[in-house]
Amino acid sequence: MKKFLLATVALVALGATVPALAADLGPRTAYTKAPSAYAPIYNWTGFYIGGHIGGAFSGDNGFAGTTNSGNDGRFLGGLQAGADYQFAPNWVVGIEGQYSWLGGNNNGVTFTGAGAGYAYTHDQRGLGSVTGRLGYTWGPGLLYVKGGYAYSDYTESLTLGGVPQAFALNSSHHDGYTVGAGLEYMFAQNWSGKIEYQYYDFGKTNFVTPAVLTGFGSTRNDEHTFKAGINYRFNLGGPVVAKY
């Protein structure tokens, strides 16, 4: 009986002590799990291939005293391939090879005066380039400049009264340089679109023979092009969703 009474007293004392201790601990702090945050991270590093369309316009730099029959704008379309590397962290450096097919002939020249009867045709079929490019990116956008080697794919001929003639020019104007700028935008995981201006310069040309045409001076071989294109980017490029 005494043991039972002692046990009962002990339980009553313990019941009074526990609430007091809980009160001394202060209010309970509520803990919640931090929400997960997700945001797209755009990575331009990787390889790409694509195509483009646009227009080409020759500079008005023909031989003096001639009639130029083909300086109007022409359609162009072509392919490009390249690689980019993103660093520091908003800069992108890359290299690109590009070839554009041109529609129509842009330089049919008829000589007058001392050269009357002569007709020179410069049929430019395509433009190629290998360029480096440097750009600044903000998320899906990339603003860039480019420059490097250019190649003019053409055939040329000289006739007198419709009869082919032998001739020589002071230099080959297949090789030149190109500079340009553009804006590219990623619109899907592996796809980007771009608009671009590119200038091609293949130097000046003048006739060495026949002698009667040497007095007509030189002509500049250059092109202004405007292009819209699309690229498919392989794995390393494009937006990825990352947790942070």
C-alpha atoms as one frame of an Amber mdcrd trajectory, in Angstrom:
protein
   0.000   0.000   0.000   2.834   2.408   0.865   4.559   1.572  -2.433   1.372
   2.351  -4.345   0.962   5.711  -2.590   4.593   6.627  -3.266   4.241   5.777
  -6.967   1.083   7.876  -7.240   2.756  10.892  -5.625   5.742  10.559  -7.978
   3.524  10.515 -11.102   1.616  13.630  -9.924   4.898  15.470  -9.315   6.223
  14.480 -12.752   3.010  15.684 -14.426   3.409  19.095 -12.833   7.079  19.376
 -13.766   6.845  18.568 -17.546   4.556  21.550 -18.506   6.806  23.877 -16.562
   9.867  22.679 -18.444   8.020  23.044 -21.779   7.077  26.618 -20.883  10.710
  27.424 -20.136  11.718  26.295 -23.658   9.689  29.082 -25.323   7.462  28.896
 -28.401   8.132  26.173 -30.938   9.782  27.260 -34.197   8.086  26.150 -37.452
  10.438  24.599 -40.025   9.443  24.382 -43.688  11.282  22.911 -46.644  12.812
  25.539 -48.919  11.170  25.577 -52.322  13.237  24.305 -55.237  14.142  26.909
 -57.858  14.586  26.132 -61.549  15.749  28.434 -64.333  16.939  27.909 -67.929
  20.691  28.161 -68.417  21.776  28.811 -72.024  25.023  27.273 -73.198  26.412
  28.208 -76.614  29.326  25.776 -76.472  29.124  23.127 -79.178  28.909  22.390
 -82.896  26.174  23.406 -85.313  25.025  23.092 -88.921  22.401  25.133 -90.713
  21.150  26.963 -93.760  20.375  30.519 -94.847  18.626  32.601 -97.506  18.874
  36.272 -98.405  20.055  38.759-100.997  23.353  39.992-102.487  24.054  43.466
-103.868  27.170  44.441-105.823  28.953  47.714-105.244  28.611  50.311-108.015
  32.285  50.225-109.023  32.368  49.286-112.705  34.919  50.125-115.375  34.878
  53.787-116.458  32.994  54.514-119.651  31.056  51.262-119.740  27.470  50.134
-119.442  26.887  47.668-116.621  23.922  45.398-117.259  23.753  43.409-114.042
  24.136  45.307-110.772  20.676  44.505-109.415  20.213  42.496-106.244  20.223
  38.723-106.481  18.831  35.903-104.393  21.263  33.789-102.378  20.895  30.603
-100.407  23.418  28.357 -98.739  24.768  26.313 -95.861  26.936  26.961 -92.828
  28.681  24.900 -90.157  30.721  25.922 -87.161  31.621  25.621 -83.507  31.282
  27.973 -80.537  32.833  28.166 -77.089  31.276  30.200 -74.262  33.519  31.676
 -71.559  33.914  34.381 -68.912  30.797  33.774 -68.713  28.959  35.965 -71.252
  31.404  35.864 -74.171  31.330  33.453 -77.087  34.152  32.772 -79.543  33.765
  30.569 -82.587  34.684  29.619 -86.126  32.341  29.188 -89.091  32.499  27.966
 -92.675  29.826  29.193 -95.070  28.892  28.884 -98.742  26.140  30.801-100.556
  24.867  30.065-104.077  23.962  33.182-106.079  21.216  33.530-108.640  21.882
  35.308-111.955  24.882  37.164-113.332  25.832  40.387-111.569  28.426  41.927
-113.885  27.822  42.098-117.615  29.872  45.025-118.985  29.593  46.523-122.469
  32.484  48.806-123.470  31.979  52.028-125.414  34.268  54.451-127.261  37.630
  52.873-128.061  36.374  49.551-126.698  33.136  49.510-128.643  32.057  45.966
-129.457  33.770  44.373-126.447  31.624  42.736-123.767  32.994  41.346-120.507
  30.992  38.915-118.373  31.792  38.100-114.758  29.388  35.363-113.716  29.640
  35.004-109.949  28.019  31.713-108.948  28.791  31.645-105.244  30.472  33.160
-102.194  32.418  31.189 -99.619  34.041  32.179 -96.348  35.897  30.851 -93.334
  35.574  33.295 -90.461  36.161  33.680 -86.777  33.463  35.312 -84.710  33.215
  36.933 -81.294  29.947  37.579 -79.532  28.294  38.698 -76.310  25.408  36.634
 -74.969  22.585  37.369 -72.565  20.623  34.174 -72.080  19.095  33.088 -75.396
  20.486  36.062 -77.387  23.908  36.404 -79.021  25.175  39.596 -80.672  28.348
  38.957 -82.698  30.894  40.258 -85.194  32.814  38.098 -87.660  35.639  38.327
 -90.170  38.104  36.279 -92.168  38.870  34.716 -95.553  36.450  34.961 -98.497
  36.289  33.087-101.802  34.479  34.136-104.988  33.299  31.256-107.201  32.945
  32.644-110.732  33.602  32.276-114.449  34.423  35.166-116.796  34.676  35.786
-120.508  35.403  38.519-123.068  33.842  38.753-126.522  34.194  41.116-129.467
  31.096  41.215-131.641  30.003  37.974-129.982  33.296  36.166-130.743  35.306
  34.934-127.708  38.594  36.803-127.164  41.781  36.048-125.270  42.364  38.412
-122.353  44.385  38.872-119.188  43.658  40.697-115.953  46.182  42.112-113.511
  45.196  39.676-110.746  42.930  36.814-109.845  40.046  38.022-107.736  38.943
  34.673-106.365  40.433  35.416-102.945  39.513  38.254-100.601  38.271  39.078
 -97.131  34.922  39.409 -95.422  33.530  41.147 -92.322  30.062  41.134 -90.852
  27.786  41.227 -87.822  24.630  39.493 -86.718  22.146  38.544 -84.032  21.382
  34.921 -83.141  18.619  33.682 -80.813  17.953  30.257 -79.271  14.264  29.472
 -79.555  14.320  25.763 -78.643  16.551  23.176 -76.978  18.778  22.610 -80.034
  17.648  25.317 -82.452  18.670  28.912 -83.072  17.786  31.494 -85.702  19.902
  34.402 -86.943  19.941  37.532 -89.075  23.273  38.696 -90.512  24.961  41.313
 -92.669  28.204  40.302 -94.414  30.484  42.315 -96.704  32.858  40.613 -99.185
  35.806  42.401-100.850  37.881  40.797-103.624  39.955  43.831-104.576  40.253
  45.774-107.820  40.742  44.373-111.309  41.873  45.953-114.581  42.693  44.597
-118.045  46.290  43.918-119.102  45.279  42.662-122.557  43.806  43.528-124.965
  45.585  46.880-124.808  42.529  48.797-125.988  40.750  47.981-122.700  43.535
  49.050-120.333  42.407  52.670-120.530  39.068  51.894-118.902  40.617  51.686
-115.426  39.670  49.135-112.813  36.570  47.707-111.270  36.085  46.771-107.618
  34.756  43.299-106.891  32.651  43.445-103.748  29.315  42.237-102.422  26.923
  43.309 -99.670  24.772  40.453 -98.374  21.846  40.172 -95.984  20.893  36.735
 -94.643  18.393  35.016 -92.395  19.298  31.541 -91.208  18.625  28.678 -88.860
  21.061  26.378 -87.031  20.756  22.983 -85.394  23.059  22.729 -82.365  24.436
  19.415 -81.151  23.911  18.556 -77.473  26.426  20.931 -75.904  24.481  23.959
 -77.054  20.922  25.038 -76.332  19.087  25.725 -73.082  19.104  23.185 -70.253
  17.022  23.388 -67.089  19.246  23.380 -64.015  18.478  23.476 -60.288  20.148
  26.079 -58.134
